[in-house]
PDB file of C-alpha atoms in Angstrom:
ATOM      1  CA  MET A  18     -10.151 -33.842 -21.885  1.00  0.00           C
ATOM      2  CA  VAL A  19      -6.924 -31.349 -22.367  1.00  0.00           C
ATOM      3  CA  SER A  20      -4.154 -30.634 -19.846  1.00  0.00           C
ATOM      4  CA  PHE A  21      -1.810 -28.482 -19.709  1.00  0.00           C
ATOM      5  CA  ARG A  22       0.486 -26.596 -16.822  1.00  0.00           C
ATOM      6  CA  LEU A  23       2.378 -23.665 -16.455  1.00  0.00           C
ATOM      7  CA  LYS A  24       4.924 -23.090 -14.154  1.00  0.00           C
ATOM      8  CA  LEU A  25       5.870 -19.712 -13.190  1.00  0.00           C
ATOM      9  CA  LYS A  26       9.298 -17.639 -11.876  1.00  0.00           C
ATOM     10  CA  THR A  27       8.097 -18.324  -8.250  1.00  0.00           C
ATOM     11  CA  SER A  28       7.397 -22.288  -8.576  1.00  0.00           C
ATOM     12  CA  PHE A  29       3.336 -21.235  -9.341  1.00  0.00           C
ATOM     13  CA  LEU A  30       2.914 -24.490 -10.876  1.00  0.00           C
ATOM     14  CA  VAL A  31      -1.434 -24.468 -11.962  1.00  0.00           C
ATOM     15  CA  VAL A  32      -2.403 -28.067 -12.853  1.00  0.00           C
ATOM     16  CA  PHE A  33      -5.996 -27.389 -15.026  1.00  0.00           C
ATOM     17  CA  ASN A  34      -7.597 -30.069 -16.886  1.00  0.00           C
ATOM     18  CA  ALA A  35     -10.656 -28.511 -18.705  1.00  0.00           C
ATOM     19  CA  SER A  36     -12.555 -29.484 -22.209  1.00  0.00           C
ATOM     20  CA  ASN A  37     -13.159 -27.065 -24.648  1.00  0.00           C
ATOM     21  CA  HIS A  38     -11.484 -24.339 -22.852  1.00  0.00           C
ATOM     22  CA  SER A  39      -7.726 -24.411 -22.454  1.00  0.00           C
ATOM     23  CA  GLY A  40      -6.850 -21.941 -25.028  1.00  0.00           C
ATOM     24  CA  SER A  41      -9.070 -19.393 -22.871  1.00  0.00           C
ATOM     25  CA  VAL A  42      -8.188 -20.022 -19.520  1.00  0.00           C
ATOM     26  CA  ARG A  43      -4.303 -19.696 -20.353  1.00  0.00           C
ATOM     27  CA  PHE A  44      -5.389 -15.624 -20.581  1.00  0.00           C
ATOM     28  CA  PHE A  45      -6.609 -15.668 -16.590  1.00  0.00           C
ATOM     29  CA  ILE A  46      -4.251 -17.544 -14.819  1.00  0.00           C
ATOM     30  CA  LEU A  47      -1.433 -14.943 -14.317  1.00  0.00           C
ATOM     31  CA  LYS A  48      -4.388 -12.349 -12.690  1.00  0.00           C
ATOM     32  CA  ILE A  49      -5.842 -15.454 -10.892  1.00  0.00           C
ATOM     33  CA  TYR A  50      -1.787 -15.576  -9.066  1.00  0.00           C
ATOM     34  CA  ARG A  51      -1.311 -11.757  -9.110  1.00  0.00           C
ATOM     35  CA  PHE A  52      -5.006 -11.507  -7.394  1.00  0.00           C
ATOM     36  CA  LEU A  53      -3.461 -14.589  -4.412  1.00  0.00           C
ATOM     37  CA  LYS A  54      -0.432 -12.699  -3.926  1.00  0.00           C
ATOM     38  CA  LEU A  55      -2.277  -9.069  -3.322  1.00  0.00           C
ATOM     39  CA  LYS A  56      -4.639 -10.387  -1.120  1.00  0.00           C
ATOM     40  CA  SER A  57      -2.701 -12.645   1.192  1.00  0.00           C
ATOM     41  CA  GLY A  58       0.587 -10.258   0.823  1.00  0.00           C
ATOM     42  CA  ARG A  59       2.619 -12.683   0.360  1.00  0.00           C
ATOM     43  CA  SER A  60       3.521 -15.454  -2.767  1.00  0.00           C
ATOM     44  CA  PRO A  61       0.545 -18.163  -2.960  1.00  0.00           C
ATOM     45  CA  PRO A  62       1.325 -22.203  -1.657  1.00  0.00           C
ATOM     46  CA  SER A  63       4.394 -23.239  -4.362  1.00  0.00           C
ATOM     47  CA  VAL A  64       2.254 -25.698  -5.957  1.00  0.00           C
ATOM     48  CA  LEU A  65      -1.482 -25.103  -6.267  1.00  0.00           C
ATOM     49  CA  SER A  66      -3.626 -27.383  -8.294  1.00  0.00           C
ATOM     50  CA  ILE A  67      -7.249 -26.561  -9.821  1.00  0.00           C
ATOM     51  CA  ARG A  68      -8.463 -29.090 -11.276  1.00  0.00           C
ATOM     52  CA  LEU A  69     -11.840 -28.716 -13.946  1.00  0.00           C
ATOM     53  CA  LYS A  70     -13.450 -32.183 -14.164  1.00  0.00           C
ATOM     54  CA  LYS A  71     -16.064 -32.373 -16.411  1.00  0.00           C
ATOM     55  CA  LEU A  72     -18.307 -29.933 -17.491  1.00  0.00           C
ATOM     56  CA  LYS A  73     -21.265 -32.868 -17.528  1.00  0.00           C
ATOM     57  CA  GLY A  74     -20.289 -34.523 -14.346  1.00  0.00           C
ATOM     58  CA  TRP A  75     -19.730 -30.981 -12.165  1.00  0.00           C
ATOM     59  CA  SER A  76     -22.609 -29.714 -10.333  1.00  0.00           C
ATOM     60  CA  ASN A  77     -21.191 -26.072  -9.294  1.00  0.00           C
ATOM     61  CA  MET A  78     -20.410 -24.306 -11.901  1.00  0.00           C
ATOM     62  CA  LYS A  79     -21.285 -21.132 -12.361  1.00  0.00           C
ATOM     63  CA  THR A  80     -20.725 -19.162 -16.379  1.00  0.00           C
ATOM     64  CA  ILE A  81     -19.048 -15.873 -16.337  1.00  0.00           C
ATOM     65  CA  ASN A  82     -17.920 -13.640 -19.383  1.00  0.00           C
ATOM     66  CA  LEU A  83     -14.272 -13.259 -20.061  1.00  0.00           C
ATOM     67  CA  LYS A  84     -14.949 -10.076 -22.123  1.00  0.00           C
ATOM     68  CA  ASP A  85     -16.165  -8.693 -18.447  1.00  0.00           C
ATOM     69  CA  ILE A  86     -12.737  -9.453 -17.238  1.00  0.00           C
ATOM     70  CA  TYR A  87     -10.417  -9.562 -20.199  1.00  0.00           C
ATOM     71  CA  PRO A  88     -12.128  -6.930 -22.367  1.00  0.00           C
ATOM     72  CA  TYR A  89      -9.015  -6.293 -24.246  1.00  0.00           C
ATOM     73  CA  TYR A  90      -8.322  -9.625 -24.816  1.00  0.00           C
ATOM     74  CA  PHE A  91     -11.619 -10.196 -25.865  1.00  0.00           C
ATOM     75  CA  THR A  92     -14.015  -7.947 -28.423  1.00  0.00           C
ATOM     76  CA  GLU A  93     -16.585 -10.587 -28.163  1.00  0.00           C
ATOM     77  CA  ASP A  94     -18.596 -12.294 -25.508  1.00  0.00           C
ATOM     78  CA  LYS A  95     -16.841 -15.424 -24.599  1.00  0.00           C
ATOM     79  CA  TRP A  96     -19.033 -17.957 -21.817  1.00  0.00           C
ATOM     80  CA  ILE A  97     -17.283 -20.675 -19.949  1.00  0.00           C
ATOM     81  CA  ASP A  98     -17.867 -22.585 -17.049  1.00  0.00           C
ATOM     82  CA  VAL A  99     -16.109 -22.340 -14.076  1.00  0.00           C
ATOM     83  CA  PRO A 100     -16.068 -24.174 -10.728  1.00  0.00           C
ATOM     84  CA  ASP A 101     -17.434 -21.624  -7.624  1.00  0.00           C
ATOM     85  CA  GLU A 102     -14.119 -21.234  -6.141  1.00  0.00           C
ATOM     86  CA  LEU A 103     -12.954 -19.538  -9.315  1.00  0.00           C
ATOM     87  CA  ALA A 104     -15.664 -17.335  -9.537  1.00  0.00           C
ATOM     88  CA  GLN A 105     -15.273 -15.721  -6.718  1.00  0.00           C
ATOM     89  CA  ILE A 106     -11.494 -15.138  -6.995  1.00  0.00           C
ATOM     90  CA  PHE A 107     -12.750 -13.091 -10.044  1.00  0.00           C
ATOM     91  CA  ALA A 108     -15.545 -11.308  -8.158  1.00  0.00           C
ATOM     92  CA  ASP A 109     -13.610 -10.526  -4.946  1.00  0.00           C
ATOM     93  CA  TYR A 110     -10.601  -8.853  -8.064  1.00  0.00           C
ATOM     94  CA  ILE A 111     -13.462  -6.575  -8.851  1.00  0.00           C
ATOM     95  CA  LYS A 112     -14.817  -5.696  -5.771  1.00  0.00           C
ATOM     96  CA  ALA A 113     -11.566  -4.903  -4.605  1.00  0.00           C
ATOM     97  CA  GLU A 114     -10.259  -2.588  -7.949  1.00  0.00           C
ATOM     98  CA  GLU A 115     -13.780  -0.724  -7.779  1.00  0.00           C
ATOM     99  CA  THR A 116     -13.043   0.000  -4.242  1.00  0.00           C
ATOM    100  CA  TYR A 117      -9.193   1.132  -5.659  1.00  0.00           C
ATOM    101  CA  GLU A 118     -10.567   3.726  -8.232  1.00  0.00           C
ATOM    102  CA  ARG A 119     -13.299   4.647  -5.546  1.00  0.00           C
ATOM    103  CA  THR A 120     -10.643   5.385  -3.117  1.00  0.00           C
ATOM    104  CA  LYS A 121      -8.458   7.549  -5.744  1.00  0.00           C
ATOM    105  CA  ARG A 122     -11.376   9.303  -6.716  1.00  0.00           C
ATOM    106  CA  ARG A 123     -11.852  10.476  -3.601  1.00  0.00           C
ATOM    107  CA  TYR A 124      -8.788  11.479  -2.275  1.00  0.00           C
ATOM    108  CA  LYS A 125      -8.082  12.446  -5.593  1.00  0.00           C
ATOM    109  CA  ALA A 126      -4.823  10.611  -5.622  1.00  0.00           C
ATOM    110  CA  THR A 127      -3.464  11.701  -8.620  1.00  0.00           C
ATOM    111  CA  TYR A 128      -0.728  14.204  -9.339  1.00  0.00           C
ATOM    112  CA  SER A 129       1.903  15.227 -12.175  1.00  0.00           C
ATOM    113  CA  LEU A 130       4.720  14.368 -11.027  1.00  0.00           C
ATOM    114  CA  ASP A 131       5.977  17.403 -12.931  1.00  0.00           C
ATOM    115  CA  ARG A 132       3.947  19.621 -10.371  1.00  0.00           C
ATOM    116  CA  GLY A 133       7.623  21.055  -9.059  1.00  0.00           C
ATOM    117  CA  ASP A 134       6.335  20.709  -5.450  1.00  0.00           C
ATOM    118  CA  GLY A 135       8.623  17.722  -4.402  1.00  0.00           C
ATOM    119  CA  ILE A 136       5.642  14.892  -4.056  1.00  0.00           C
ATOM    120  CA  GLU A 137       7.665  12.641  -6.529  1.00  0.00           C
ATOM    121  CA  ARG A 138      10.671  12.268  -3.394  1.00  0.00           C
ATOM    122  CA  ASP A 139       8.082  10.198  -1.867  1.00  0.00           C
ATOM    123  CA  ILE A 140       8.618   7.582  -4.739  1.00  0.00           C
ATOM    124  CA  LEU A 141      12.276   8.311  -6.514  1.00  0.00           C
ATOM    125  CA  PHE A 142      14.874   8.283  -4.670  1.00  0.00           C
ATOM    126  CA  VAL A 143      17.013  11.407  -5.103  1.00  0.00           C
ATOM    127  CA  SER A 144      20.604  12.025  -4.524  1.00  0.00           C
ATOM    128  CA  LEU A 145      21.616  15.424  -2.778  1.00  0.00           C
ATOM    129  CA  SER A 146      24.229  17.599  -3.859  1.00  0.00           C
ATOM    130  CA  PRO A 147      26.982  18.460  -0.734  1.00  0.00           C
ATOM    131  CA  HIS A 148      25.658  22.155  -0.696  1.00  0.00           C
ATOM    132  CA  GLU A 149      21.752  20.439   0.571  1.00  0.00           C
ATOM    133  CA  LEU A 150      23.423  17.781   2.610  1.00  0.00           C
ATOM    134  CA  TYR A 151      25.686  20.098   4.751  1.00  0.00           C
ATOM    135  CA  GLU A 152      22.521  22.821   4.847  1.00  0.00           C
ATOM    136  CA  ARG A 153      20.147  19.363   5.972  1.00  0.00           C
ATOM    137  CA  LYS A 154      23.191  19.019   8.372  1.00  0.00           C
ATOM    138  CA  LEU A 155      23.306  22.388   9.770  1.00  0.00           C
ATOM    139  CA  THR A 156      19.728  22.893  10.246  1.00  0.00           C
ATOM    140  CA  GLN A 157      19.293  19.182  12.300  1.00  0.00           C
ATOM    141  CA  GLU A 158      22.725  20.824  14.502  1.00  0.00           C
ATOM    142  CA  GLN A 159      20.840  24.250  15.560  1.00  0.00           C
ATOM    143  CA  LEU A 160      17.174  22.609  15.944  1.00  0.00           C
ATOM    144  CA  HIS A 161      19.533  19.802  18.218  1.00  0.00           C
ATOM    145  CA  ALA A 162      20.784  22.948  20.020  1.00  0.00           C
ATOM    146  CA  ALA A 163      17.492  24.809  20.459  1.00  0.00           C
ATOM    147  CA  ILE A 164      15.962  22.147  22.179  1.00  0.00           C
ATOM    148  CA  ALA A 165      18.652  21.668  24.405  1.00  0.00           C
ATOM    149  CA  SER A 166      18.873  25.159  25.270  1.00  0.00           C
ATOM    150  CA  LEU A 167      14.700  24.484  26.973  1.00  0.00           C
ATOM    151  CA  PRO A 168      14.882  23.173  30.280  1.00  0.00           C
ATOM    152  CA  ASP A 169      14.281  19.972  30.899  1.00  0.00           C
ATOM    153  CA  LYS A 170      10.720  19.220  31.063  1.00  0.00           C
ATOM    154  CA  GLN A 171      10.031  21.630  28.163  1.00  0.00           C
ATOM    155  CA  ALA A 172      12.511  19.776  26.227  1.00  0.00           C
ATOM    156  CA  LYS A 173      11.556  16.204  27.139  1.00  0.00           C
ATOM    157  CA  ARG A 174       7.988  16.895  26.183  1.00  0.00           C
ATOM    158  CA  ILE A 175       8.636  18.357  23.197  1.00  0.00           C
ATOM    159  CA  TYR A 176      10.774  14.997  21.955  1.00  0.00           C
ATOM    160  CA  ALA A 177       7.810  13.084  23.095  1.00  0.00           C
ATOM    161  CA  HIS A 178       5.581  14.677  21.061  1.00  0.00           C
ATOM    162  CA  PHE A 179       7.486  15.456  17.295  1.00  0.00           C
ATOM    163  CA  PHE A 180       9.998  12.585  18.052  1.00  0.00           C
ATOM    164  CA  LEU A 181       7.842   9.733  19.146  1.00  0.00           C
ATOM    165  CA  GLY A 182       4.288  10.853  17.682  1.00  0.00           C
ATOM    166  CA  MET A 183       2.968  10.540  22.071  1.00  0.00           C
ATOM    167  CA  SER A 184      -0.083  12.620  22.244  1.00  0.00           C
ATOM    168  CA  LYS A 185      -0.197  15.918  24.878  1.00  0.00           C
ATOM    169  CA  THR A 186      -2.593  13.386  26.385  1.00  0.00           C
ATOM    170  CA  ALA A 187      -0.893  10.336  26.860  1.00  0.00           C
ATOM    171  CA  ILE A 188       2.253  12.833  27.967  1.00  0.00           C
ATOM    172  CA  ALA A 189       0.215  14.097  30.534  1.00  0.00           C
ATOM    173  CA  ARG A 190      -1.332  10.828  32.403  1.00  0.00           C
ATOM    174  CA  SER A 191       2.538   9.325  32.044  1.00  0.00           C
ATOM    175  CA  GLU A 192       3.770  12.579  34.529  1.00  0.00           C
ATOM    176  CA  GLY A 193       0.762  12.690  36.516  1.00  0.00           C
ATOM    177  CA  VAL A 194      -0.214  16.269  35.450  1.00  0.00           C
ATOM    178  CA  SER A 195      -2.888  17.989  33.294  1.00  0.00           C
ATOM    179  CA  LYS A 196      -3.647  17.994  29.431  1.00  0.00           C
ATOM    180  CA  VAL A 197      -3.883  21.714  29.173  1.00  0.00           C
ATOM    181  CA  SER A 198      -0.198  22.273  31.178  1.00  0.00           C
ATOM    182  CA  VAL A 199       1.216  20.234  28.926  1.00  0.00           C
ATOM    183  CA  SER A 200       0.236  22.204  25.686  1.00  0.00           C
ATOM    184  CA  GLU A 201       1.173  25.330  27.205  1.00  0.00           C
ATOM    185  CA  SER A 202       4.974  23.867  28.018  1.00  0.00           C
ATOM    186  CA  ILE A 203       5.247  22.814  24.711  1.00  0.00           C
ATOM    187  CA  GLU A 204       3.548  26.208  23.279  1.00  0.00           C
ATOM    188  CA  ARG A 205       6.077  27.855  25.656  1.00  0.00           C
ATOM    189  CA  GLY A 206       9.665  25.776  24.477  1.00  0.00           C
ATOM    190  CA  LEU A 207       8.423  26.584  20.930  1.00  0.00           C
ATOM    191  CA  CYS A 208       8.440  30.132  20.500  1.00  0.00           C
ATOM    192  CA  SER A 209      11.660  29.834  22.914  1.00  0.00           C
ATOM    193  CA  ILE A 210      12.710  27.685  19.582  1.00  0.00           C
ATOM    194  CA  GLU A 211      11.851  29.778  16.768  1.00  0.00           C
ATOM    195  CA  LYS A 212      13.889  32.732  19.158  1.00  0.00           C
ATOM    196  CA  PHE A 213      17.103  30.826  19.013  1.00  0.00           C
ATOM    197  CA  LEU A 214      16.769  29.964  15.765  1.00  0.00           C
ATOM    198  CA  LYS A 215      15.912  33.581  14.017  1.00  0.00           C
ATOM    199  CA  LYS A 216      19.484  34.202  15.797  1.00  0.00           C
ATOM    200  CA  PHE A 217      20.918  31.921  12.510  1.00  0.00           C
ATOM    201  CA  LEU A 218      19.249  33.946   9.834  1.00  0.00           C
TER     202      LEU A 218
END
């Protein structure tokens, strides 16, 4: 029996007792850790012990091909026996990756950061220039002034719909009026805001 331990930075301790497979098992310890962390949304327990008993005496073992999971490490087939729980972790991981790739293709979630449409600002911190900061502040002040110039009921409905994210149905229900009345009021308010802001152009 070969026994080894690998301690990660997060005090994640994996204890393996395996026969003739310790070298291969080392490759997928980190992958198991990563999958458990992503699946649970938090770090795994500080100490996790997985013990692989002697293969002869282990009844519920499954055979997996490491080449399917790690094609970059194994260019040839490498079959090992692992417990059902470990095999299920790999199966769940593969399903999760396939689902991610399918979702990425469906929604075309790939783009280039040099497209020039500003999409990279969603993931990168971009420091604004003093001129941009002034323009943004001025625009906000003008917008608030435009909303303040509206009748009280229109201003509250526009604020609730666009700033608080309330639906027109929810606003109508809270005020005890029809949805059509709220929609028309918001449309009239937007027209008034448009006229107000055109004065600054």
